Tab-separated table of C-alpha atoms and ligand atoms in Angstrom:
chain	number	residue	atom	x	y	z
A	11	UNK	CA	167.897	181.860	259.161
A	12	UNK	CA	166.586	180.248	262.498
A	13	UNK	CA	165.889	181.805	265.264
A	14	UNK	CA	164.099	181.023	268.729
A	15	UNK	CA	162.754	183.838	270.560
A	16	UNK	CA	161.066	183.402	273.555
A	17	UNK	CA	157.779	185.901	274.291
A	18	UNK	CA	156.801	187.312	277.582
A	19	UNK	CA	153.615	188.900	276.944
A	20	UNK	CA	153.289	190.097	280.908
A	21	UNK	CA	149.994	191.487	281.982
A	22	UNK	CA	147.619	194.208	281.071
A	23	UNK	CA	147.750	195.039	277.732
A	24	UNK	CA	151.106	193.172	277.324
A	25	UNK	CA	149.355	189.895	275.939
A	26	UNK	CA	147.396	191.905	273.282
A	27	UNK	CA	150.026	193.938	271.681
A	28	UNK	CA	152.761	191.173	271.828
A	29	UNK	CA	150.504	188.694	269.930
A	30	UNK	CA	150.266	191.360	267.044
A	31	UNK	CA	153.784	191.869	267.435
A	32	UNK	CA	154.421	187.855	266.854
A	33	UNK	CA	151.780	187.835	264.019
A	34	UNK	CA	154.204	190.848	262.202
A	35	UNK	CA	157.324	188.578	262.352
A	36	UNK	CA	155.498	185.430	261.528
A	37	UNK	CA	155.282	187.159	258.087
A	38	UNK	CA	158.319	188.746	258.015
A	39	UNK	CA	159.230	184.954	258.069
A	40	UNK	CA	157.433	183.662	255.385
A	41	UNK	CA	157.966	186.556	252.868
A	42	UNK	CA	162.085	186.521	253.569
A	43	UNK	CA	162.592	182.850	253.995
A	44	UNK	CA	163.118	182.541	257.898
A	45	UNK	CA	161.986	180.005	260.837
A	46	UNK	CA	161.277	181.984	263.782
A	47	UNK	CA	160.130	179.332	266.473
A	48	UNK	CA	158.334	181.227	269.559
A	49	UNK	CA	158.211	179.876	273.311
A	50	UNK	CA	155.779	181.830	274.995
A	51	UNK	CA	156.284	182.237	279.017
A	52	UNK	CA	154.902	183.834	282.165
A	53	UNK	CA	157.318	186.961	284.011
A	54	UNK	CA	155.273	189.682	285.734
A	55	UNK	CA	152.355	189.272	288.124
A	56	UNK	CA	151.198	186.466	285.743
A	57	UNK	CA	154.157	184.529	287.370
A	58	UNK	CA	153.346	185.786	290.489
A	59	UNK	CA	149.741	184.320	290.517
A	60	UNK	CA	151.187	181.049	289.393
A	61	UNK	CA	154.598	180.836	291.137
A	62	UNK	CA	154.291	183.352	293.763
A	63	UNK	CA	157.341	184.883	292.040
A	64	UNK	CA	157.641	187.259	288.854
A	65	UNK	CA	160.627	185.441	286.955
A	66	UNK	CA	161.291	181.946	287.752
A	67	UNK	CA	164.921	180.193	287.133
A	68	UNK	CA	162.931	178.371	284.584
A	69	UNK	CA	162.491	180.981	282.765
A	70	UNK	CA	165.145	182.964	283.057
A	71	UNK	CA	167.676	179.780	282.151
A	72	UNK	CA	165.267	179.980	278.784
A	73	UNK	CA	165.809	183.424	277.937
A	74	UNK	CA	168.859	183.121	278.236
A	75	UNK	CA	169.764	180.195	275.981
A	76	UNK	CA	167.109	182.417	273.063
A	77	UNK	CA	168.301	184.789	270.353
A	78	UNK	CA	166.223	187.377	271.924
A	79	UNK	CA	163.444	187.715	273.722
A	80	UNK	CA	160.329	189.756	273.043
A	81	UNK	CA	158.523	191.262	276.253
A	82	UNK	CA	155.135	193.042	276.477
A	83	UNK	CA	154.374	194.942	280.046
A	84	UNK	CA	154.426	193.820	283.365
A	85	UNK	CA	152.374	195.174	286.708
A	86	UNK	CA	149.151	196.223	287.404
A	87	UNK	CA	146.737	197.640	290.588
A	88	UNK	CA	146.326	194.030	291.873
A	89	UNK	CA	150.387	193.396	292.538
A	90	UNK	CA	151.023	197.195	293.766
A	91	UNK	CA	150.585	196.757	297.658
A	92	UNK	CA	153.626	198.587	298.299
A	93	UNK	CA	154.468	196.587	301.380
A	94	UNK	CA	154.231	193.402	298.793
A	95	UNK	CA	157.210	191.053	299.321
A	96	UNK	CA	156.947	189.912	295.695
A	97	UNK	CA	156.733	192.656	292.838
A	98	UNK	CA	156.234	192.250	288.873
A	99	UNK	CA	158.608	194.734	288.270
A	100	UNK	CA	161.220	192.338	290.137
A	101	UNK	CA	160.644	190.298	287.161
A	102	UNK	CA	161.999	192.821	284.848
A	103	UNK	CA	164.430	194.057	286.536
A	104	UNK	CA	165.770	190.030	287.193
A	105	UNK	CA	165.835	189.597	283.587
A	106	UNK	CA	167.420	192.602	282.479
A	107	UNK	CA	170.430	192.117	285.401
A	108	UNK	CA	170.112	187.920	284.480
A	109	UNK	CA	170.459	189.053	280.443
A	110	UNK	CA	173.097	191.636	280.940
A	111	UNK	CA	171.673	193.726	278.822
A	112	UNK	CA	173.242	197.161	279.929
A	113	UNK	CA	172.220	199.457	277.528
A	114	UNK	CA	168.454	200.202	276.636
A	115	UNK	CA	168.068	202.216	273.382
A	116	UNK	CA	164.632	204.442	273.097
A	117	UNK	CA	164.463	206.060	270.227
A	118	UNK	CA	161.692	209.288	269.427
A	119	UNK	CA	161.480	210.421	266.189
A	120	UNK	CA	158.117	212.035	265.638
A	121	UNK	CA	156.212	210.443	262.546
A	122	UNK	CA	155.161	214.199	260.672
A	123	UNK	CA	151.548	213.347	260.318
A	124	UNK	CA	151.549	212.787	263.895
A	125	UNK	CA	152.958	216.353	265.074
A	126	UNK	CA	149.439	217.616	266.154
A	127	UNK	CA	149.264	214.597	268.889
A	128	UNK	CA	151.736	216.069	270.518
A	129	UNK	CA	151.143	218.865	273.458
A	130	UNK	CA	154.627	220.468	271.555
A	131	UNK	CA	154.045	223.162	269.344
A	132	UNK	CA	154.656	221.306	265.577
A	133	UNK	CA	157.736	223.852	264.721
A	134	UNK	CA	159.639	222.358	267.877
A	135	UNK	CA	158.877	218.888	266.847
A	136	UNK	CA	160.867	219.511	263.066
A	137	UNK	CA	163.717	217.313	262.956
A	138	UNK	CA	163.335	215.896	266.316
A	139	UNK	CA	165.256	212.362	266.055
A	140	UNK	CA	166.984	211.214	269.426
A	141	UNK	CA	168.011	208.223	270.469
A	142	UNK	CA	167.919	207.863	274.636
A	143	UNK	CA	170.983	205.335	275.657
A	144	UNK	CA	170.163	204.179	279.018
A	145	UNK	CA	172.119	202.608	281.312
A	146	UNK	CA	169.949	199.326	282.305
A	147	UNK	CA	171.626	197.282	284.869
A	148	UNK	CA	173.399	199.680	287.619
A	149	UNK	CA	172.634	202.860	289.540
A	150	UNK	CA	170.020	203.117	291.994
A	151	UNK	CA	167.874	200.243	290.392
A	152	UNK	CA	170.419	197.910	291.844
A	153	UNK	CA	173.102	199.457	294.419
A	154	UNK	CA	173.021	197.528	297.691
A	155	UNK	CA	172.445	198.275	300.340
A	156	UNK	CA	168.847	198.552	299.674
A	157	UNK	CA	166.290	198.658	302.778
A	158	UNK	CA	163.965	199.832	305.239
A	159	UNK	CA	164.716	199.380	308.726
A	160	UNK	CA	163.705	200.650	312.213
A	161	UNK	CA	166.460	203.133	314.164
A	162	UNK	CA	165.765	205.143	316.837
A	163	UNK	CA	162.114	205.125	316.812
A	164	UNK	CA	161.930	206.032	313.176
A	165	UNK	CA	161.538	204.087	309.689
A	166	UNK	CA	164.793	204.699	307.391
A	167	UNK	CA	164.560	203.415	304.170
A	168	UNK	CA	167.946	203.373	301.587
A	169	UNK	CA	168.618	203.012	298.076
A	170	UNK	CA	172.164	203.498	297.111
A	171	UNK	CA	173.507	205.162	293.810
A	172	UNK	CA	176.881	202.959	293.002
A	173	UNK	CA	178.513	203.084	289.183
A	174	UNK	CA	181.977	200.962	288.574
A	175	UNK	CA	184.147	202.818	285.635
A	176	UNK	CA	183.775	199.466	283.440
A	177	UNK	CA	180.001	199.656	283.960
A	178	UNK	CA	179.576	203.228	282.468
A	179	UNK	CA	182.924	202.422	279.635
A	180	UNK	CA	181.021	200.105	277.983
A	181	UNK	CA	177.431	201.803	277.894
A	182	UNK	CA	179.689	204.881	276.654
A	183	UNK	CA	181.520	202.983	273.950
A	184	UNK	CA	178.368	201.765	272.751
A	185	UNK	CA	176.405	205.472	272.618
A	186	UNK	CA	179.787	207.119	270.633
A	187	UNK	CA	179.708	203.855	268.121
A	188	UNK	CA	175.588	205.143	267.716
A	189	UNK	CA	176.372	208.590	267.000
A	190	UNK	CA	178.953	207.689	264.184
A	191	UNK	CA	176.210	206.550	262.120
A	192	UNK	CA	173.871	209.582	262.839
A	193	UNK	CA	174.755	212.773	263.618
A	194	UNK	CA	177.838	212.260	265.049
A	195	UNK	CA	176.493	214.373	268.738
A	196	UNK	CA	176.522	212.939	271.806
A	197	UNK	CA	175.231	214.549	274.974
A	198	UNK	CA	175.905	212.875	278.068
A	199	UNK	CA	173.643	213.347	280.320
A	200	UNK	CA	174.600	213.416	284.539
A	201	UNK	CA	174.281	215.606	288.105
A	202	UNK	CA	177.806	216.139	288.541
A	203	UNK	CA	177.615	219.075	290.385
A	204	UNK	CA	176.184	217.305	293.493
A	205	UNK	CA	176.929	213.467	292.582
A	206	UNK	CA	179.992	211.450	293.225
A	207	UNK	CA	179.053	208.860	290.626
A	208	UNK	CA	178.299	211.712	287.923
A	209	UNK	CA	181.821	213.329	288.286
A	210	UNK	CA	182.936	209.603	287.546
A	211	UNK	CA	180.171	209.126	284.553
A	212	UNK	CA	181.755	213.059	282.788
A	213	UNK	CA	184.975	211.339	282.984
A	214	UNK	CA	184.664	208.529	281.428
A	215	UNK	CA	182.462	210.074	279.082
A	216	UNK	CA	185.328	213.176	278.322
A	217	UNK	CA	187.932	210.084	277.786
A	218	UNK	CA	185.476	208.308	275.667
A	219	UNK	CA	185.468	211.774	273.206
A	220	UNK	CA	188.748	211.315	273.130
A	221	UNK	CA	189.051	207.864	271.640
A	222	UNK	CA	186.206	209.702	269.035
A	223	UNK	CA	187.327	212.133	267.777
A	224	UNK	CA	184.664	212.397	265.148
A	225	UNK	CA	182.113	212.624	267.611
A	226	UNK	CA	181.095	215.859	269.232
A	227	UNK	CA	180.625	215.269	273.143
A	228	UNK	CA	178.438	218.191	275.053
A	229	UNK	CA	177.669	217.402	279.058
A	230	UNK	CA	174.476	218.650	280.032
A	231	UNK	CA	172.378	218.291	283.418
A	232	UNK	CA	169.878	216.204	284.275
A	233	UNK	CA	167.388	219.492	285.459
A	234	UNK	CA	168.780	221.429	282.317
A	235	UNK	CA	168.587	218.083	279.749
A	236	UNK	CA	164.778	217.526	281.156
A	237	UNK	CA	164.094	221.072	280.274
A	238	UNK	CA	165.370	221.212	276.958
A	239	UNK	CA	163.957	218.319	275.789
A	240	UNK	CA	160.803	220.089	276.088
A	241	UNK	CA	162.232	223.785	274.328
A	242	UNK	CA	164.807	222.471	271.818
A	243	UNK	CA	164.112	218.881	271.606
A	244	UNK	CA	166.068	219.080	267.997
A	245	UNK	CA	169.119	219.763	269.738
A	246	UNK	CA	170.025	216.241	270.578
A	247	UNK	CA	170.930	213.157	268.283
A	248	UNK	CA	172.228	210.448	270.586
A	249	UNK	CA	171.394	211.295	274.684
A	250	UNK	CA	173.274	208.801	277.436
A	251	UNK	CA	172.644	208.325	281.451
A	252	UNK	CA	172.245	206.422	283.696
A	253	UNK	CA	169.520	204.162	284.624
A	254	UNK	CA	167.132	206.647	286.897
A	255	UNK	CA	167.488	209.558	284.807
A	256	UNK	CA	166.743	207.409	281.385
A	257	UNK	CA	163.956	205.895	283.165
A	258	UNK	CA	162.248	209.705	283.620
A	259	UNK	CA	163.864	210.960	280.324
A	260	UNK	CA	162.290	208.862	278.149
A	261	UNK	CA	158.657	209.649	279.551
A	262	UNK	CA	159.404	212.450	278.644
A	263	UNK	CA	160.758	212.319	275.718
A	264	UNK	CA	158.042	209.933	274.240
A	265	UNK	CA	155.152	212.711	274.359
A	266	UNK	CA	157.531	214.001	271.622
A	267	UNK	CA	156.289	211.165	269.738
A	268	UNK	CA	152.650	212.403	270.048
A	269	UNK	CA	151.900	209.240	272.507
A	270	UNK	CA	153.899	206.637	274.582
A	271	UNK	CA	152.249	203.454	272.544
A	272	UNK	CA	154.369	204.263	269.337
A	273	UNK	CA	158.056	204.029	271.034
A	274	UNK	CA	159.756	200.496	270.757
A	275	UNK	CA	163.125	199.579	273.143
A	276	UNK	CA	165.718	197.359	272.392
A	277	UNK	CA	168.257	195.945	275.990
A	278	UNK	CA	171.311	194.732	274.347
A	279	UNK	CA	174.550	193.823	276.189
A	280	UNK	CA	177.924	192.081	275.122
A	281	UNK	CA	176.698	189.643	272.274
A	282	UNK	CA	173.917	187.542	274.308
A	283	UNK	CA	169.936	187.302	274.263
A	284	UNK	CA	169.017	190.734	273.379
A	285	UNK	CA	165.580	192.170	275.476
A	286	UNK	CA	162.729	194.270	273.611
A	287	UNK	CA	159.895	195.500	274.783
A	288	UNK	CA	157.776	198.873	274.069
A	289	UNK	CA	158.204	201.550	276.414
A	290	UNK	CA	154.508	201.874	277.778
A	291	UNK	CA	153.486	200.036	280.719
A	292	UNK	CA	150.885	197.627	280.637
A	293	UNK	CA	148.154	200.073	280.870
A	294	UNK	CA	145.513	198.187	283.631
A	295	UNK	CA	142.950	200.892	282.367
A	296	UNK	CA	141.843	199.438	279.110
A	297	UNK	CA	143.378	195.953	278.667
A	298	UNK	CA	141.305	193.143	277.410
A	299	UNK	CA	139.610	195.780	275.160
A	300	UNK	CA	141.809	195.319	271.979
A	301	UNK	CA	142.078	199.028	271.628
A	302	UNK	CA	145.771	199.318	272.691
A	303	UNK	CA	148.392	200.935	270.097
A	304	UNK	CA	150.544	197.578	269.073
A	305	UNK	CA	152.953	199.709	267.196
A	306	UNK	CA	155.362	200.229	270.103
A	307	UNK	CA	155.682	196.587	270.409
A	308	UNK	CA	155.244	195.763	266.608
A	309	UNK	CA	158.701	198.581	266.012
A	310	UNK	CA	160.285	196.935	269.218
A	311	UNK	CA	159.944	193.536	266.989
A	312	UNK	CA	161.818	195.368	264.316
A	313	UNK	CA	164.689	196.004	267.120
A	314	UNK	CA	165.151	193.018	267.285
A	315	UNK	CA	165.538	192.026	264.042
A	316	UNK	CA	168.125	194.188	263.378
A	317	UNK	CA	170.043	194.142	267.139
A	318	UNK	CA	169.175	190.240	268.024
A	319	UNK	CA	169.412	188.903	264.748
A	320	UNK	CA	171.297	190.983	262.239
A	321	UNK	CA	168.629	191.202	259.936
A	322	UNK	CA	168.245	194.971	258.944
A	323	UNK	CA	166.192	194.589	255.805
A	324	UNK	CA	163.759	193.245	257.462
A	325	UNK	CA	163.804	195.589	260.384
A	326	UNK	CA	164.035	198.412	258.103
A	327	UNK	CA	160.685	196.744	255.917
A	328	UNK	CA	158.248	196.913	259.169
A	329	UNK	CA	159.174	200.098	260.169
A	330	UNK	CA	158.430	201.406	256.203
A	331	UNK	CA	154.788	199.765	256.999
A	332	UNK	CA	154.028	201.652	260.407
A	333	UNK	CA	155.386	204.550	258.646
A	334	UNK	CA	153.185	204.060	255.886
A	335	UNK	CA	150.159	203.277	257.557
A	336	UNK	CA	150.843	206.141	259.848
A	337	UNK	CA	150.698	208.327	256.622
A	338	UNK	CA	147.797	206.871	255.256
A	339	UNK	CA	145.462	207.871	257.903
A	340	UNK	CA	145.519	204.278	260.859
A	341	UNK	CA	144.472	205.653	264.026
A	342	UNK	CA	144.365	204.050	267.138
A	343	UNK	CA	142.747	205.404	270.142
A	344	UNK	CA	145.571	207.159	271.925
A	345	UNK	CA	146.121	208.553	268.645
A	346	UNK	CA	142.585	210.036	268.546
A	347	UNK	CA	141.134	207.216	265.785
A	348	UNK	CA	138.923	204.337	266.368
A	349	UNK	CA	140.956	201.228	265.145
A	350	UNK	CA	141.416	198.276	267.264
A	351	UNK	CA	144.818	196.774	268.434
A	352	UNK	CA	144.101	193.839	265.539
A	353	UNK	CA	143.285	196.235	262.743
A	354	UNK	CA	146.015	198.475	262.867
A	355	UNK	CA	148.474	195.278	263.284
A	356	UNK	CA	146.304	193.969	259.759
A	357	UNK	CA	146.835	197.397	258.411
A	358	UNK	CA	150.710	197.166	258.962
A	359	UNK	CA	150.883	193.704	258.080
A	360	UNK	CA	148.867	194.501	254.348
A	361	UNK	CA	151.660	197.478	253.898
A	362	UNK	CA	154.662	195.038	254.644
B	430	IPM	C1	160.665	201.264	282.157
B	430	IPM	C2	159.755	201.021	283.335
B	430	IPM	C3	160.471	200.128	284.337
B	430	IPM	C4	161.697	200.876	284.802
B	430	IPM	C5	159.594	199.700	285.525
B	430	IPM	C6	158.361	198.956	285.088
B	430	IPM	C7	160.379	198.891	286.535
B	430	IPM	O1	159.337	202.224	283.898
B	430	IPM	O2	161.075	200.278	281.519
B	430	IPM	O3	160.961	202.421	281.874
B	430	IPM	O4	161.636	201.699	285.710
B	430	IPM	O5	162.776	200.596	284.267
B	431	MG	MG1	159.978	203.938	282.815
């Protein structure tokens, strides 16, 4: 097959670990027979420097005429004045809202030779294998209005917490079609005893269980979910909510993981350009020093094989490698070994 994915390697370490990333599908290419053609462009404060905005129409127009595009990390201390006009994160959040991509799937499943990385006992960590659903392009991320204004003497600022039923249907449809292939649990995951829009996300999601009935549906808390996901984070197969709460779940979560540079996302929405990107930031600390974990990005590559581009042998081949290589000893630095962010890509790569 053919397919054109556009790259946004960002800043930080985003340029490092998405160039392994591209050198992992590059052979994925050549040993199944596809032509994977790569546009590389700036989003982020790259764009900013150049543009003096994060994500230009330009761009965005040619992400979304891809098959899927392939992100690194945006931001950094030199774009974080907080009374900056223009943001990298603006970037990101453009895209996902431009892409529609309304559901972002994290999924932590501890490799077992990496259960001592983690600050969780190793007995908690046994059959830990959740996949986060987060909903990507409402809630507070987005609600209007949104500002900071002068009244009365004193600075009010607003963000506003707004959910349409159709917006949390679909990114509930999609989490109980998930489950059906795994272990048939969902928890959804809200703050319905003090918010409006949660009493409106338990409904859907109890009318959703209905259509499913194979599926087991359990509500649970946001204070409650955070908390168990540290004492029984076995408990839960596939975990949905909305955009804030996902956003600090799946921080969480990843330390489950052993460290944040091994967990991959994939933003998919109704049949377009599908986003994937790992879940670590772009680390300002130690970019430019090749010593970055590329697996996040390298497993967020096989996301997209399977989500963007149908192509689950394939996915299901790189992810045997980092598995493999996991086993057999490859260590990064935030894994406590001393390879760089090329070898452990090479290492991969030789086990594909
Ligand atoms: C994430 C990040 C982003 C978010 C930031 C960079 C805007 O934390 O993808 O989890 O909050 O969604
Ligand atoms: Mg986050």
């Amino acid at each position: 097959m053919k397919a054109h994915i556009i790259t946004l390697p960002g800043d930080g370490i985003g340029p490092e670990v998405t160039a392994e990333a591209v050198r992992v599908l590059d052979v994925i290419g050549s040993k199944f027979g596809h032509e994977f053609k790569f546009c590389e462009r700036l989003m982020g404060g790259c764009s900013i420097d150049k543009y003096g905005t994060a994500l230009t129409d330009e761009v965005l127009a040619d992400c979304k005429s891809s098959d899927a595009v392939l992100l690194g990390a945006v931001g950094g201390p030199k774009w974080d004045d907080p009374n900056a006009k223009v943001r990298p994160e603006q970037g990101l959040l453009g895209l996902r809202k431009g892409l529609g991509v309304f559901a972002n799937l994290r999924p932590v499943k501890p490799h077992p030779a990496l259960l001592d990385s983690s600050p969780l006992k190793p007995e908690r960590l046994k059959g830990v294998d959740v996949i986060v659903v987060r909903e990507l392009t409402g809630g507070l991320y987005f609600g209007q209005p949104k500002c900071r204004e002068r009244v009365n003497g004193h600075t009010r600022a607003v963000d506003t917490l707004e959910y349409h039923d159709y917006e949390i249907q679909r990114v509930m449809e999609l989490a109980f079609r998930l489950a059906i292939n795994r272990r048939k649990k969902v928890t959804s995951v809200d703050k319905a005893n003090v918010l409006e829009t949660s009493r409106l996300w338990r409904s859907i999601a109890t009318a959703a269980a209905a259509d499913h009935s194979d599926v087991t549906l359990e509500h649970m808390l946001v204070d409650t979910a955070s908390m168990r996901l540290v004492t029984s984070p076995a408990s839960f197969d596939v975990l949905v909510t909305e955009n804030m709460f996902g956003d600090i779940l799946t921080d969480e979560a990843s330390v489950l993981a052993g460290s944040m540079g091994m967990l991959p996302s994939a933003s998919i929405g109704d049949g377009g350009p599908g986003l994937y990107e790992p879940i670590h930031g772009s680390a300002p600390d130690i970019a430019g020093k090749s010593i970055a974990n590329p697996i996040g990005t390298i497993l967020s590559a096989a996301m997209l094989l399977r989500h963007s581009l149908q192509l689950e042998q394939e996915a299901a081949a790189i992810e045997s490698a980092v598995d493999a290589a996991i086993t057999d000893g490859c260590r990064t630095a935030d894994l406590g070994g001393a390879m760089s962010t090329t070898q452990m890509a090479e290492e991969i790569i030789a086990r594909l």
